[in-house]
Coordinates of C-alpha atoms and ligand atoms in Angstrom, one line a residue:
M1 CA 20.7 67.1 -2.3
E2 CA 19.3 64.7 0.3
K3 CA 20.4 61.0 -0.4
Q4 CA 17.7 58.3 -0.4
N5 CA 17.4 56.3 2.9
I6 CA 18.9 53.0 1.7
D7 CA 21.2 50.6 3.5
W8 CA 23.9 51.2 1.0
A9 CA 26.5 48.7 2.5
N10 CA 24.1 45.7 2.3
L11 CA 23.0 46.1 -1.2
G12 CA 23.5 43.1 -3.6
F13 CA 23.3 43.2 -7.3
G14 CA 19.6 43.6 -7.7
Y15 CA 17.1 46.0 -9.1
V16 CA 16.0 49.0 -7.1
K17 CA 13.5 51.3 -8.8
T18 CA 14.9 54.9 -9.0
N19 CA 12.8 57.9 -10.0
K20 CA 13.7 58.9 -13.5
R21 CA 14.7 57.1 -16.7
F22 CA 15.5 58.2 -20.3
V23 CA 13.7 57.2 -23.4
S24 CA 14.1 58.1 -27.0
Y25 CA 12.0 56.6 -29.8
Y26 CA 13.2 55.8 -33.4
K27 CA 10.6 56.0 -36.1
D28 CA 10.5 56.9 -39.9
G29 CA 14.2 56.6 -40.0
K30 CA 15.1 59.0 -37.1
W31 CA 15.6 59.3 -33.5
D32 CA 13.6 61.8 -31.5
E33 CA 15.1 64.2 -29.0
G34 CA 14.4 61.8 -26.0
A35 CA 13.3 62.7 -22.5
L36 CA 13.3 61.7 -18.9
T37 CA 10.3 60.0 -17.6
E38 CA 9.0 58.7 -14.3
D39 CA 7.1 55.9 -15.9
D40 CA 9.0 52.7 -15.4
T41 CA 6.7 50.5 -17.5
I42 CA 6.8 49.9 -21.3
T43 CA 3.8 49.0 -23.6
I44 CA 4.7 47.3 -26.9
S45 CA 3.0 45.1 -29.4
E46 CA 2.7 41.4 -28.8
C47 CA 4.5 41.0 -32.0
A48 CA 7.4 43.4 -31.3
G49 CA 10.8 42.5 -32.8
V50 CA 12.3 42.2 -29.4
L51 CA 9.7 39.7 -28.2
Q52 CA 9.7 37.6 -31.4
Y53 CA 13.2 37.6 -32.5
A54 CA 15.2 39.0 -29.6
Q55 CA 16.3 42.2 -31.3
T56 CA 17.9 43.9 -28.4
C57 CA 21.3 44.9 -27.1
F58 CA 22.5 46.8 -23.9
E59 CA 25.2 48.3 -22.1
G60 CA 26.4 48.5 -18.5
L61 CA 28.5 51.2 -16.7
K62 CA 28.5 52.7 -13.3
A63 CA 28.3 56.1 -11.6
Y64 CA 30.4 56.7 -8.4
T65 CA 30.6 59.3 -5.7
T66 CA 34.3 60.4 -5.6
E67 CA 36.3 61.2 -2.4
D68 CA 35.8 64.9 -3.0
G69 CA 32.0 64.4 -3.3
H70 CA 31.5 64.7 -7.1
I71 CA 29.4 62.3 -9.1
V72 CA 31.2 60.7 -12.0
C73 CA 31.0 57.9 -14.7
F74 CA 33.8 55.8 -16.0
R75 CA 34.5 56.0 -19.8
P76 CA 30.9 56.3 -21.0
D77 CA 32.4 57.0 -24.4
L78 CA 33.5 53.5 -24.8
N79 CA 30.0 52.1 -23.9
A80 CA 28.6 54.5 -26.7
S81 CA 31.1 53.1 -29.1
R82 CA 30.4 49.4 -28.2
M83 CA 26.7 49.9 -28.4
K84 CA 27.2 51.2 -31.9
D85 CA 29.1 47.9 -32.7
S86 CA 26.0 45.9 -31.2
C87 CA 23.5 47.9 -33.1
E88 CA 25.3 47.4 -36.4
R89 CA 25.7 43.6 -35.9
L90 CA 22.0 43.4 -34.9
A91 CA 20.7 45.4 -37.9
M92 CA 19.5 48.1 -35.5
P93 CA 19.8 51.9 -35.9
V94 CA 22.8 53.3 -34.2
I95 CA 22.2 55.7 -31.4
P96 CA 24.8 58.6 -32.0
E97 CA 27.6 58.3 -29.6
D98 CA 27.3 61.9 -28.3
K99 CA 23.5 61.4 -27.7
F100 CA 24.2 58.1 -25.8
V101 CA 26.8 59.9 -23.4
D102 CA 24.5 62.9 -23.0
A103 CA 21.6 60.7 -22.1
V104 CA 23.8 58.9 -19.5
V105 CA 24.7 62.2 -17.9
K106 CA 21.0 63.3 -17.8
T107 CA 19.8 60.0 -16.4
V108 CA 22.5 59.9 -13.7
A109 CA 22.0 63.6 -12.8
A110 CA 18.2 63.0 -12.4
N111 CA 18.9 60.1 -10.0
A112 CA 21.7 61.8 -8.1
D113 CA 20.0 60.9 -4.7
F114 CA 20.4 57.3 -5.7
V115 CA 24.1 57.5 -6.3
P116 CA 25.6 55.8 -3.2
P117 CA 27.9 57.9 -0.9
Y118 CA 31.6 57.6 -1.2
G119 CA 33.0 54.8 0.9
S120 CA 29.7 52.9 1.1
G121 CA 30.8 50.0 -1.0
A122 CA 27.9 50.6 -3.4
T123 CA 27.7 52.3 -6.8
L124 CA 24.9 53.3 -9.2
Y125 CA 24.7 50.9 -12.1
V126 CA 23.6 52.4 -15.4
R127 CA 21.9 50.3 -18.0
P128 CA 21.4 51.7 -21.5
Y129 CA 19.4 49.4 -23.9
M130 CA 17.7 49.2 -27.1
F131 CA 15.0 47.0 -28.6
G132 CA 12.9 46.6 -31.8
S133 CA 9.3 47.6 -30.9
N134 CA 7.0 47.3 -33.8
P135 CA 5.3 44.2 -35.1
V136 CA 7.6 41.9 -37.0
I137 CA 6.5 38.5 -38.0
G138 CA 8.7 37.6 -41.1
V139 CA 12.2 37.2 -39.9
K140 CA 13.6 40.7 -40.6
P141 CA 14.8 44.0 -38.6
A142 CA 12.1 46.0 -36.8
D143 CA 11.4 49.6 -38.3
E144 CA 10.8 51.2 -34.8
Y145 CA 13.0 51.1 -31.7
Q146 CA 13.4 52.4 -28.3
F147 CA 16.5 53.4 -26.7
R148 CA 16.2 53.7 -22.8
I149 CA 18.4 54.0 -19.9
F150 CA 17.5 53.1 -16.3
T151 CA 19.6 53.2 -13.2
T152 CA 19.8 51.0 -10.1
P153 CA 22.0 51.1 -6.9
V154 CA 24.1 48.1 -6.5
G155 CA 26.5 46.3 -4.3
P156 CA 28.9 43.5 -5.3
Y157 CA 27.9 41.2 -8.2
F158 CA 29.2 38.1 -6.4
K159 CA 27.8 37.3 -2.9
G160 CA 30.7 37.4 -0.5
G161 CA 32.4 40.5 -2.1
V162 CA 36.1 39.7 -2.7
K163 CA 36.1 36.0 -1.6
P164 CA 37.7 34.0 -4.3
L165 CA 35.3 32.2 -6.6
T166 CA 35.0 28.6 -7.9
L167 CA 34.5 28.2 -11.5
K168 CA 33.3 25.3 -13.7
V169 CA 34.6 24.9 -17.2
S170 CA 31.1 24.9 -18.9
D171 CA 30.1 22.0 -21.3
F172 CA 28.1 24.5 -23.2
D173 CA 29.4 27.2 -25.6
R174 CA 28.7 30.8 -25.1
A175 CA 29.4 32.1 -28.6
A176 CA 29.8 30.7 -32.1
P177 CA 33.0 31.3 -34.1
N178 CA 31.5 34.0 -36.3
G179 CA 28.5 34.8 -34.2
T180 CA 27.6 37.6 -31.6
G181 CA 30.1 36.8 -28.7
H182 CA 31.9 40.1 -29.3
I183 CA 28.7 42.3 -28.8
K184 CA 26.4 43.0 -26.1
A185 CA 23.3 41.2 -27.5
G186 CA 20.6 40.0 -25.1
L187 CA 20.6 36.7 -26.9
N188 CA 24.1 35.9 -25.5
Y189 CA 22.8 36.1 -22.0
A190 CA 19.5 34.1 -22.7
M191 CA 21.5 31.2 -24.0
S192 CA 23.9 31.4 -20.9
L193 CA 21.0 31.0 -18.5
H194 CA 20.7 27.3 -18.5
A195 CA 24.5 27.0 -18.2
I196 CA 24.7 29.3 -15.1
V197 CA 21.8 27.6 -13.3
T198 CA 23.3 24.1 -13.9
A199 CA 26.7 25.6 -12.6
H200 CA 24.9 27.0 -9.4
E201 CA 23.0 23.8 -8.7
E202 CA 26.4 22.0 -8.8
G203 CA 27.8 24.5 -6.4
Y204 CA 30.0 26.7 -8.8
D205 CA 29.8 30.6 -8.7
E206 CA 30.5 31.0 -12.4
N207 CA 31.3 29.3 -15.7
M208 CA 34.4 29.6 -17.8
Y209 CA 33.7 29.1 -21.4
L210 CA 36.2 27.8 -23.8
D211 CA 36.5 28.7 -27.5
P212 CA 33.6 27.1 -29.4
A213 CA 35.8 26.0 -32.4
T214 CA 38.4 23.8 -30.5
R215 CA 37.5 24.0 -26.8
T216 CA 41.1 24.3 -26.1
K217 CA 41.4 28.1 -25.4
V218 CA 40.0 30.3 -22.5
E219 CA 37.3 32.8 -23.6
E220 CA 35.4 34.5 -20.8
T221 CA 32.5 33.9 -18.2
G222 CA 28.9 34.8 -18.8
G223 CA 29.4 38.4 -17.7
A224 CA 33.2 39.2 -17.3
N225 CA 36.7 38.8 -19.1
F226 CA 39.6 37.1 -17.4
I227 CA 42.9 38.3 -16.3
F228 CA 45.7 36.0 -15.3
V229 CA 49.0 36.8 -13.5
T230 CA 52.1 34.6 -14.3
K231 CA 54.4 33.4 -11.6
D232 CA 56.9 36.2 -12.6
G233 CA 54.3 38.8 -12.3
K234 CA 53.1 39.3 -15.9
V235 CA 49.5 40.2 -16.5
V236 CA 47.9 38.1 -19.4
T237 CA 44.4 38.5 -20.8
P238 CA 42.8 36.1 -23.5
K239 CA 42.5 37.5 -27.0
S240 CA 39.6 36.2 -29.0
S241 CA 37.3 37.7 -31.6
S242 CA 34.3 35.9 -29.8
I243 CA 34.6 37.6 -26.4
L244 CA 33.2 40.8 -25.4
P245 CA 35.7 43.7 -25.5
S246 CA 35.6 44.5 -21.8
I247 CA 36.1 48.2 -20.9
T248 CA 37.4 47.2 -17.4
R249 CA 39.8 44.8 -19.1
R250 CA 41.1 47.3 -21.4
S251 CA 41.5 49.8 -18.5
L252 CA 43.2 47.4 -16.3
M253 CA 45.7 46.4 -19.0
Y254 CA 46.7 50.0 -19.3
V255 CA 46.8 50.5 -15.5
A256 CA 49.0 47.3 -15.2
K257 CA 51.5 48.9 -17.7
E258 CA 51.4 52.5 -17.0
Y259 CA 50.6 52.8 -13.3
L260 CA 52.2 49.6 -11.9
G261 CA 55.0 49.0 -14.4
L262 CA 54.0 45.5 -15.2
E263 CA 54.5 43.5 -18.2
T264 CA 51.1 42.8 -20.1
E265 CA 50.1 40.5 -22.8
E266 CA 46.9 40.0 -24.6
R267 CA 47.1 36.7 -26.5
E268 CA 45.4 33.4 -26.9
V269 CA 45.4 31.5 -23.6
L270 CA 45.3 27.8 -23.8
F271 CA 43.4 26.1 -21.1
D272 CA 46.3 23.7 -20.6
E273 CA 48.4 26.5 -19.3
V274 CA 45.9 27.9 -16.8
K275 CA 47.4 25.5 -14.1
D276 CA 50.6 27.4 -14.3
F277 CA 49.2 30.9 -13.5
A278 CA 49.8 32.4 -10.0
E279 CA 46.6 34.4 -9.9
C280 CA 43.3 34.6 -11.8
G281 CA 40.4 37.2 -11.8
L282 CA 37.3 38.1 -13.5
C283 CA 36.9 41.8 -14.6
G284 CA 33.9 43.8 -15.6
T285 CA 31.8 46.7 -14.7
A286 CA 29.6 44.5 -12.5
A287 CA 32.4 42.2 -11.3
V288 CA 34.9 45.0 -10.9
I289 CA 37.8 42.5 -10.2
S290 CA 36.7 39.3 -8.6
P291 CA 39.4 36.8 -7.6
V292 CA 39.0 33.3 -8.8
G293 CA 40.6 30.6 -6.4
K294 CA 39.7 27.3 -8.3
I295 CA 38.6 26.2 -11.6
V296 CA 37.1 22.7 -12.1
R297 CA 37.0 20.8 -15.5
D298 CA 35.3 17.4 -15.6
G299 CA 35.8 17.0 -11.8
K300 CA 39.5 17.9 -11.9
A301 CA 40.5 21.1 -10.0
I302 CA 43.1 23.7 -10.7
E303 CA 43.8 25.6 -7.6
F304 CA 45.7 28.9 -7.8
P305 CA 48.5 29.6 -5.4
S306 CA 46.6 32.8 -4.2
G307 CA 44.2 30.5 -2.5
M308 CA 40.6 30.6 -1.5
S309 CA 40.7 33.3 1.3
E310 CA 41.9 36.5 -0.3
M311 CA 42.8 38.3 -3.6
G312 CA 46.3 37.6 -4.9
P313 CA 48.8 40.3 -4.4
V314 CA 48.9 41.6 -8.1
T315 CA 45.1 41.4 -8.5
K316 CA 44.8 43.4 -5.3
K317 CA 47.1 46.2 -6.7
L318 CA 45.1 46.2 -9.9
Y319 CA 41.9 46.5 -7.9
D320 CA 43.2 49.3 -5.6
T321 CA 44.5 51.3 -8.5
L322 CA 41.4 50.9 -10.8
T323 CA 38.9 51.7 -8.0
G324 CA 41.2 54.4 -6.8
I325 CA 40.9 56.0 -10.3
Q326 CA 37.2 55.6 -10.4
M327 CA 36.7 57.1 -6.9
G328 CA 39.0 59.9 -7.6
R329 CA 41.7 58.9 -5.1
L330 CA 44.2 58.6 -8.0
E331 CA 44.7 60.8 -11.0
A332 CA 42.9 59.3 -14.0
P333 CA 44.3 59.2 -17.6
K334 CA 42.9 62.0 -19.7
G335 CA 39.3 61.4 -20.7
W336 CA 38.5 58.5 -18.4
I337 CA 36.3 60.2 -16.0
K338 CA 33.2 62.1 -17.0
V339 CA 32.0 64.4 -14.2
I340 CA 28.3 64.6 -14.0
E341 CA 27.9 67.2 -11.1
Ligands
PLP1 N1 32.0 40.0 -20.8 C1 30.6 39.8 -20.7 C2 30.0 38.7 -21.5 C3 30.0 41.0 -20.2 O1 28.6 40.8 -20.1 C4 30.6 42.0 -19.6 C5 29.9 43.1 -18.9 O2 29.6 44.1 -19.4 C6 32.1 42.0 -19.6 C7 32.7 41.0 -20.3 C8 32.8 43.0 -19.0 O3 32.7 44.3 -19.7 P1 32.9 45.8 -19.1 O4 34.2 45.8 -18.4 O5 32.9 46.6 -20.4 O6 31.7 45.9 -18.2
COI2 C1 28.2 44.4 -16.7 O1 29.1 44.2 -16.0 O2 27.9 45.7 -16.8 C2 27.4 43.4 -17.2 O3 26.6 43.8 -18.1 C3 27.4 42.1 -16.8 C4 26.2 41.5 -16.5 C5 26.4 40.1 -16.2 C6 25.6 42.2 -15.2

């Protein structure tokens, strides 16, 4: 198979139209078989549930070319199960988990020429999503839905690749105490847009959100979880019922313990203790692990000892081990890698 003629090394995190996408329709209480299509447009009612009441959720995962030339995906079963949780919380029909994984495999295989080559620094981002499509004017769930998957080749989420980021502690909240912060609802991202635009205008790369009830505990950013490293080398990640359970974070905590022999802790992290950590990173499918150099709250900066020029040493080891597993350089735990072809 001939690869597309794309300047893989200079891709940013943007949308590039690929050849095929998957679509399955839900009507009269059931999902159809679903099929691949070349049509990248969608026609729906002006009164569709997604347009009026934001009834939509999504997922994000990546396809990689491994060192030995296979195309693989990383833990798609966990995206399927998280999408189930999102659907249930948004009163949407669940897409069966095996159907989700099967559709990911089909969509990636159909766009194999867009999967960036090994060593290019780019990957194929896979975006499954679902939305209510029939007219809804009283506030209630839609009766008809579309489940779709498109793919787009991407480079690093943050400009500058692995250069440490500067974060602002946001004055806005990302999630409510008993709200939707733990699922991947489109509405969580809509309400973060004003906050991220403001942070960018002020020269910050991202926002750190605090817990909405007390504003004393670290939650996450708009699109990634946090990991911290203590001065004695322990890996710590915030525990909260209003953050997205990141698949990257769950994998990193396993890697830290089982591959690197580090102590790990998932617990509440007070903002007041952030100044005492040695390293800080953002983790997620898009972010991979992006180092954080500085966090500013009300004009007062916390600067991590790892500095503003490179990743801290433990963060770097975690990064190398995780990407080593994803790219097939290191043996993966059983069930983590789904081979596409
Ligand atoms: N937190 C938020 C709000 C996200 O949007 C994402 C991205 O999916 C993550 C965390 C990271 O999750 P994952 O590692 O499963 O991609
Ligand atoms: C992902 O990492 O897959 C996400 O959905 C985060 C998004 C901000 C791009």
